[in-house]
Short mmCIF file of C-alpha atoms in Angstrom, two decimals:
data_model
loop_
_atom_site.label_atom_id
_atom_site.label_comp_id
_atom_site.label_asym_id
_atom_site.label_seq_id
_atom_site.Cartn_x
_atom_site.Cartn_y
_atom_site.Cartn_z
CA UNK A 299 0.00 0.00 0.00
CA UNK A 300 1.30 3.43 -0.77
CA UNK A 301 1.71 6.36 1.56
CA UNK A 302 -1.21 8.16 3.10
CA UNK A 303 -0.25 11.29 1.19
CA UNK A 304 -0.50 9.45 -2.12
CA UNK A 305 -3.82 7.88 -1.19
CA UNK A 306 -5.41 11.16 -0.28
CA UNK A 307 -4.35 12.60 -3.63
CA UNK A 308 -6.36 10.06 -5.61
CA UNK A 309 -9.24 11.46 -7.72
CA UNK A 310 -11.99 9.54 -5.95
CA UNK A 311 -14.92 11.39 -7.47
CA UNK A 312 -13.72 10.37 -10.91
CA UNK A 313 -12.85 6.82 -9.88
CA UNK A 314 -16.10 5.90 -8.16
CA UNK A 315 -19.18 5.03 -10.19
CA UNK A 316 -21.89 7.66 -10.04
CA UNK A 317 -24.60 5.25 -8.85
CA UNK A 318 -22.42 4.38 -5.89
CA UNK A 319 -21.88 8.02 -5.01
CA UNK A 320 -25.35 9.37 -5.62
CA UNK A 321 -27.84 6.53 -5.90
CA UNK A 322 -27.04 4.14 -3.08
CA UNK A 323 -29.14 5.66 -0.33
CA UNK A 324 -32.23 3.60 0.27
CA UNK A 325 -35.35 5.47 1.24
CA UNK A 326 -35.93 5.37 4.99
CA UNK A 327 -32.87 3.23 5.81
CA UNK A 328 -29.40 3.93 7.10
CA UNK A 329 -27.03 2.87 4.32
CA UNK A 330 -23.59 1.40 4.92
CA UNK A 331 -21.69 0.89 1.66
CA UNK A 332 -18.84 -1.54 2.20
CA UNK A 333 -16.12 -1.90 -0.43
CA UNK A 334 -13.82 -4.90 -0.67
CA UNK A 335 -11.52 -6.60 -3.16
CA UNK A 336 -12.45 -10.26 -2.68
CA UNK A 337 -14.23 -12.14 -5.47
CA UNK A 338 -17.71 -13.32 -4.42
CA UNK A 339 -16.45 -16.92 -4.17
CA UNK A 340 -13.80 -16.03 -1.55
CA UNK A 341 -14.65 -17.20 1.96
CA UNK A 342 -14.30 -13.70 3.47
CA UNK A 343 -16.63 -12.33 0.81
CA UNK A 344 -19.15 -14.86 2.09
CA UNK A 345 -18.64 -13.77 5.69
CA UNK A 346 -19.21 -10.13 4.70
CA UNK A 347 -22.33 -11.00 2.71
CA UNK A 348 -23.77 -12.86 5.71
CA UNK A 349 -22.87 -9.91 7.95
CA UNK A 350 -25.00 -7.69 5.73
CA UNK A 351 -27.93 -10.11 5.99
CA UNK A 352 -27.50 -10.31 9.76
CA UNK A 353 -27.70 -6.52 10.08
CA UNK A 354 -30.79 -6.42 7.90
CA UNK A 355 -32.49 -9.06 10.03
CA UNK A 356 -31.52 -7.57 13.38
CA UNK A 357 -32.57 -4.06 12.32
CA UNK A 358 -35.75 -5.11 10.49
CA UNK A 359 -34.38 -3.38 7.41
CA UNK A 360 -33.58 -0.10 9.17
CA UNK A 361 -29.87 -0.55 8.35
CA UNK A 362 -28.96 -1.48 4.77
CA UNK A 363 -25.42 -2.81 4.42
CA UNK A 364 -24.59 -2.73 0.72
CA UNK A 365 -21.55 -4.89 0.03
CA UNK A 366 -19.53 -4.22 -3.14
CA UNK A 367 -17.15 -7.16 -3.80
CA UNK A 368 -14.35 -7.53 -6.34
CA UNK A 369 -13.43 -3.82 -6.41
CA UNK A 370 -16.86 -2.89 -7.82
CA UNK A 371 -17.01 0.30 -5.77
CA UNK A 372 -13.33 1.21 -5.47
CA UNK A 373 -9.91 -0.23 -6.13
CA UNK A 374 -7.94 -1.53 -3.15
CA UNK A 375 -5.76 1.59 -3.04
CA UNK A 376 -8.85 3.83 -3.10
CA UNK A 377 -10.63 2.24 -0.15
CA UNK A 378 -8.78 4.04 2.62
CA UNK A 379 -9.05 7.56 1.20
CA UNK A 380 -12.64 6.88 0.14
CA UNK A 381 -13.70 5.99 3.66
CA UNK A 382 -11.56 8.71 5.27
CA UNK A 383 -13.19 11.36 3.06
CA UNK A 384 -16.68 9.96 3.48
CA UNK A 385 -17.19 9.01 -0.19
CA UNK A 386 -18.54 5.73 1.17
CA UNK A 387 -19.00 4.45 4.69
CA UNK A 388 -16.85 1.33 5.08
CA UNK A 389 -14.17 -0.85 3.54
CA UNK A 390 -11.72 -3.57 4.43
CA UNK A 391 -7.95 -3.97 4.37
CA UNK A 392 -5.82 -7.03 4.90
CA UNK A 393 -3.32 -6.16 7.59
CA UNK A 394 -0.36 -6.28 5.19
CA UNK A 395 -1.90 -3.87 2.66
CA UNK A 396 -1.54 -0.97 5.09
CA UNK A 397 2.16 -1.15 4.20
CA UNK A 398 4.10 1.96 5.10
CA UNK A 399 0.94 3.84 6.10
CA UNK A 400 0.58 1.83 9.32
CA UNK A 401 3.73 -0.32 9.59
CA UNK A 402 2.53 -1.84 12.86
CA UNK A 403 -0.16 -3.70 10.93
CA UNK A 404 2.51 -5.99 9.52
CA UNK A 405 3.42 -7.42 12.92
CA UNK A 406 1.18 -10.45 12.41
CA UNK A 407 2.77 -11.12 9.03
CA UNK A 408 6.33 -11.59 10.30
CA UNK A 409 7.13 -15.07 8.96
CA UNK A 410 6.22 -17.91 11.32
CA UNK A 411 5.55 -15.51 14.22
CA UNK A 412 1.77 -15.39 14.69
CA UNK A 413 0.37 -18.28 12.64
CA UNK A 414 -0.99 -20.28 15.60
CA UNK A 415 -4.73 -20.84 15.07
CA UNK A 416 -5.77 -20.35 18.70
CA UNK A 417 -3.87 -17.08 18.93
CA UNK A 418 -5.74 -15.86 15.86
CA UNK A 419 -9.02 -17.01 17.38
CA UNK A 420 -8.30 -14.94 20.50
CA UNK A 421 -6.96 -11.90 18.65
CA UNK A 422 -10.27 -9.96 18.19
CA UNK A 423 -10.70 -9.79 21.99
CA UNK A 424 -7.04 -9.09 22.72
CA UNK A 425 -5.09 -6.08 23.90
CA UNK A 426 -3.04 -6.37 20.70
CA UNK A 427 -6.21 -5.75 18.67
CA UNK A 428 -7.11 -2.72 20.81
CA UNK A 429 -3.58 -1.39 20.37
CA UNK A 430 -3.85 -1.61 16.57
CA UNK A 431 -7.35 -0.11 16.63
CA UNK A 432 -5.91 2.88 18.45
CA UNK A 433 -3.23 3.34 15.82
CA UNK A 434 -5.84 3.05 13.06
CA UNK A 435 -7.93 5.79 14.70
CA UNK A 436 -5.08 8.24 14.13
CA UNK A 437 -5.42 7.67 10.35
CA UNK A 438 -8.94 9.15 10.02
CA UNK A 439 -10.80 5.83 9.97
CA UNK A 440 -12.39 3.72 12.74
CA UNK A 441 -11.54 0.02 13.04
CA UNK A 442 -14.66 -2.02 13.88
CA UNK A 443 -13.78 -5.69 13.22
CA UNK A 444 -11.01 -8.15 12.42
CA UNK A 445 -11.85 -11.20 10.33
CA UNK A 446 -9.29 -14.00 10.45
CA UNK A 447 -8.43 -14.73 6.82
CA UNK A 448 -5.58 -17.22 6.75
CA UNK A 449 -2.65 -18.78 8.52
CA UNK A 450 -1.91 -20.99 5.51
CA UNK A 451 -0.17 -19.27 2.64
CA UNK A 452 0.61 -20.98 -0.63
CA UNK A 453 3.66 -20.29 -2.77
CA UNK A 454 2.75 -21.26 -6.34
CA UNK A 455 5.06 -21.83 -9.29
CA UNK A 456 5.06 -23.26 -12.79
CA UNK A 457 8.52 -24.62 -13.64
CA UNK A 458 9.49 -26.27 -10.35
CA UNK A 459 8.14 -26.40 -6.77
CA UNK A 460 9.38 -23.96 -4.14
CA UNK A 461 10.29 -26.32 -1.31
CA UNK A 462 13.66 -25.25 0.08
CA UNK A 463 14.97 -21.69 0.55
CA UNK A 464 17.41 -22.29 -2.30
CA UNK A 465 14.50 -22.82 -4.72
CA UNK A 466 13.64 -19.09 -4.55
CA UNK A 467 16.88 -17.89 -6.14
CA UNK A 468 16.15 -15.70 -9.13
CA UNK A 469 12.39 -16.32 -8.99
CA UNK A 470 10.15 -13.35 -9.84
CA UNK A 471 7.45 -13.64 -7.21
CA UNK A 472 4.43 -11.63 -6.15
CA UNK A 473 5.50 -9.08 -3.56
CA UNK A 474 3.07 -7.88 -0.90
CA UNK A 475 4.75 -4.98 0.86
CA UNK A 476 8.28 -3.89 1.62
CA UNK A 477 8.37 -5.76 4.92
CA UNK A 478 7.22 -9.15 3.66
CA UNK A 479 9.33 -8.68 0.54
CA UNK A 480 12.36 -8.62 2.86
CA UNK A 481 11.75 -12.31 3.55
CA UNK A 482 11.62 -13.09 -0.15
CA UNK A 483 14.78 -11.11 -0.91
CA UNK A 484 16.53 -12.94 1.95
CA UNK A 485 16.19 -16.22 0.02
CA UNK A 486 17.19 -14.72 -3.32
CA UNK A 487 13.79 -14.07 -4.88
CA UNK A 488 12.85 -10.95 -6.83
CA UNK A 489 9.51 -9.72 -5.44
CA UNK A 490 7.29 -7.39 -7.46
CA UNK A 491 4.37 -5.67 -5.74
CA UNK A 492 1.18 -6.97 -7.37
CA UNK A 493 -2.39 -6.41 -6.12
CA UNK A 494 -4.26 -9.66 -5.53
CA UNK A 495 -6.72 -9.21 -8.44
CA UNK A 496 -3.80 -8.83 -10.88
CA UNK A 497 -1.65 -11.78 -9.81
CA UNK A 498 -3.14 -14.48 -12.04
CA UNK A 499 -2.78 -12.28 -15.11
CA UNK A 500 0.84 -11.54 -14.22
CA UNK A 501 1.54 -15.25 -13.78
CA UNK A 502 -0.14 -16.09 -17.07
CA UNK A 503 1.82 -13.45 -18.99
CA UNK A 504 5.15 -14.35 -17.43
CA UNK A 505 5.60 -11.05 -15.60
CA UNK A 506 5.74 -13.22 -12.48
CA UNK A 507 7.20 -16.72 -12.12
CA UNK A 508 5.56 -17.43 -8.78
CA UNK A 509 2.61 -16.37 -6.67
CA UNK A 510 1.99 -15.87 -2.97
CA UNK A 511 -1.54 -15.90 -1.63
CA UNK A 512 -3.94 -17.48 0.84
CA UNK A 513 -4.55 -21.15 0.03
CA UNK A 514 -8.30 -20.49 -0.23
CA UNK A 515 -7.72 -17.54 -2.56
CA UNK A 516 -5.67 -19.81 -4.81
CA UNK A 517 -8.94 -21.65 -5.45
CA UNK A 518 -11.29 -18.66 -5.70
CA UNK A 519 -8.87 -16.82 -8.02
CA UNK A 520 -8.17 -20.01 -10.04
CA UNK A 521 -4.40 -20.11 -9.62
CA UNK A 522 -4.48 -23.75 -10.70
CA UNK A 523 -5.14 -22.64 -14.27
CA UNK A 524 -1.73 -20.94 -14.54
CA UNK A 525 0.46 -22.67 -11.93
CA UNK A 526 1.47 -26.32 -11.64
CA UNK A 527 3.01 -26.41 -8.15
CA UNK A 528 2.03 -25.11 -4.74
CA UNK A 529 3.75 -25.18 -1.35
CA UNK A 530 1.42 -24.64 1.62
CA UNK A 531 3.12 -22.95 4.56
CA UNK A 532 2.19 -21.40 7.93
CA UNK A 533 4.12 -18.41 6.61
CA UNK A 534 2.09 -15.63 8.19
CA UNK A 535 -1.27 -14.70 9.66
CA UNK A 536 -3.58 -12.46 7.68
CA UNK A 537 -6.67 -10.75 9.03
CA UNK A 538 -9.14 -8.58 7.17
CA UNK A 539 -9.77 -5.38 9.09
CA UNK A 540 -13.16 -3.73 8.64
CA UNK A 541 -13.10 0.03 9.10
CA UNK A 542 -15.60 2.86 8.82
CA UNK A 543 -15.76 6.61 8.47
CA UNK A 544 -15.70 7.86 12.09
CA UNK A 545 -17.96 10.87 11.47
CA UNK A 546 -20.63 8.62 9.95
CA UNK A 547 -20.17 6.06 12.72
CA UNK A 548 -20.48 8.59 15.53
CA UNK A 549 -23.69 10.02 14.05
CA UNK A 550 -25.42 6.65 14.00
CA UNK A 551 -28.20 6.13 16.55
CA UNK A 552 -26.85 4.04 19.42
CA UNK A 553 -29.29 1.21 18.65
CA UNK A 554 -28.13 0.93 15.04
CA UNK A 555 -24.48 1.08 16.01
CA UNK A 556 -25.10 -1.70 18.52
CA UNK A 557 -26.77 -3.86 15.86
CA UNK A 558 -23.81 -3.46 13.50
CA UNK A 559 -21.33 -4.21 16.30
CA UNK A 560 -23.22 -7.37 17.29
CA UNK A 561 -23.29 -8.57 13.69
CA UNK A 562 -19.58 -7.83 13.30
CA UNK A 563 -18.76 -9.79 16.48
CA UNK A 564 -20.68 -12.73 15.04
CA UNK A 565 -18.75 -12.35 11.78
CA UNK A 566 -15.42 -12.36 13.66
CA UNK A 567 -16.28 -15.69 15.28
CA UNK A 568 -17.62 -17.14 12.04
CA UNK A 569 -14.53 -16.12 10.08
CA UNK A 570 -12.25 -18.40 12.11
CA UNK A 571 -14.27 -21.55 11.51
CA UNK A 572 -14.98 -20.69 7.88
CA UNK A 573 -11.30 -19.97 7.22
CA UNK A 574 -10.18 -23.31 8.66
CA UNK A 575 -12.87 -25.28 6.81
CA UNK A 576 -12.26 -23.47 3.53
CA UNK A 577 -8.48 -23.89 3.73
CA UNK A 578 -8.77 -27.62 4.39
CA UNK A 579 -11.09 -28.01 1.41
CA UNK A 580 -8.90 -25.77 -0.77
CA UNK A 581 -5.87 -28.02 -0.54
CA UNK A 582 -7.92 -30.95 -1.78
CA UNK A 583 -9.55 -28.91 -4.52
CA UNK A 584 -6.22 -27.61 -5.81
CA UNK A 585 -5.02 -31.19 -6.10
CA UNK A 586 -8.23 -32.22 -7.86
CA UNK A 587 -7.66 -29.40 -10.35
CA UNK A 588 -4.23 -30.82 -11.18
CA UNK A 589 -1.90 -28.77 -8.98
CA UNK A 590 0.90 -30.65 -7.23
CA UNK A 591 0.63 -29.42 -3.64
CA UNK A 592 3.27 -29.88 -0.94
CA UNK A 593 2.35 -29.17 2.68
CA UNK A 594 5.44 -28.19 4.61
CA UNK A 595 6.96 -30.57 7.14
CA UNK A 596 8.20 -29.20 10.49
CA UNK A 597 11.75 -29.48 9.16
CA UNK A 598 10.90 -27.41 6.08
CA UNK A 599 9.15 -24.81 8.23
CA UNK A 600 12.27 -24.56 10.42
CA UNK A 601 14.50 -24.06 7.38
CA UNK A 602 12.30 -21.28 5.99
CA UNK A 603 11.99 -19.64 9.39
CA UNK A 604 15.75 -19.64 9.90
CA UNK A 605 16.26 -17.94 6.54
CA UNK A 606 13.35 -15.48 6.59
CA UNK A 607 12.23 -14.45 10.06
CA UNK A 608 15.13 -12.43 11.47
CA UNK A 609 15.55 -10.07 8.48
CA UNK A 610 11.83 -9.29 8.61
CA UNK A 611 11.80 -8.87 12.38
CA UNK A 612 14.69 -6.41 12.13
CA UNK A 613 12.97 -4.49 9.32
CA UNK A 614 9.71 -4.36 11.27
CA UNK A 615 11.35 -2.89 14.35
CA UNK A 616 13.16 -0.36 12.18
CA UNK A 617 9.87 0.69 10.55
CA UNK A 618 8.06 1.05 13.89
CA UNK A 619 10.81 1.83 16.42
CA UNK A 620 8.52 3.30 19.08
CA UNK A 621 5.44 1.07 19.03
CA UNK A 622 6.83 -2.04 17.33
CA UNK A 623 8.41 -3.65 20.41
CA UNK A 624 5.22 -3.09 22.42
CA UNK A 625 3.07 -4.65 19.71
CA UNK A 626 5.29 -7.72 19.45
CA UNK A 627 5.02 -8.21 23.20
CA UNK A 628 1.22 -7.92 22.98
CA UNK A 629 1.07 -10.42 20.11
CA UNK A 630 3.23 -12.88 22.05
CA UNK A 631 0.81 -12.54 24.97
CA UNK A 632 -2.37 -13.22 22.95
#
């Protein structure tokens, strides 16, 4: 994700479709337009769709959550400035896409540091979550939920599987942000920042040799059509943060705000179980589609961790010298 300055300079009025800007308000209902990048078949897209239905049911239609998947309302890079300016009410961000804007968000993505499932289950009620919510509040948006998205990454490739650290040498691979890219550079890869919706096209055209994504997203985005091999790894933890425009949020009637919060809490719990179930099924489906999938052994995990974790940890602490150590302590305590 780029800098906050660059985001706020984007021409949102030109980028957003006019119906979304001017025609979305339902008569007699509070409207919450929620933009996200996931295709409708992605498991988090399903969680968000069910959240919208839950709000409708709990409010008897008084609150209308309008979910716009697959960048229909705004591109990933436009979500933050759109919500901050009030062009629409809500959006999501995976923790790593905050990039340099909120470097602390990448703490959970330090390789092999926070991938434990039970820690991720506890995270939404943790002090670490409250700490990150406080940092988010200083960026003109209000964090309202964290949806566990994956602790099982998949490294995909076409010519040969990526099994040992040495296999990455010279490989052009999807980069995510400067911090995570440090891990890839440490094993000799050449990362190139590529938004999730563009990765399959880049793999198909040869711009990239290898992909990096959530194992479930490898199914929903059809990676198996352009990649022969996949290595499943507990590489990092990814959560999808839901955030809103604070001025809109604070003006909501207390009853409506409570309904949305209750539905979001239900979505947080649901996301953990859905993520685990979807990931388990995804590995089998990728194999059925013809991909050769390797699930890392403990020895392979240890080799990757030894090569990748320390450079990223050092870079993280350099990017967030004041709050980074505190956040790492909070994450260890979850």
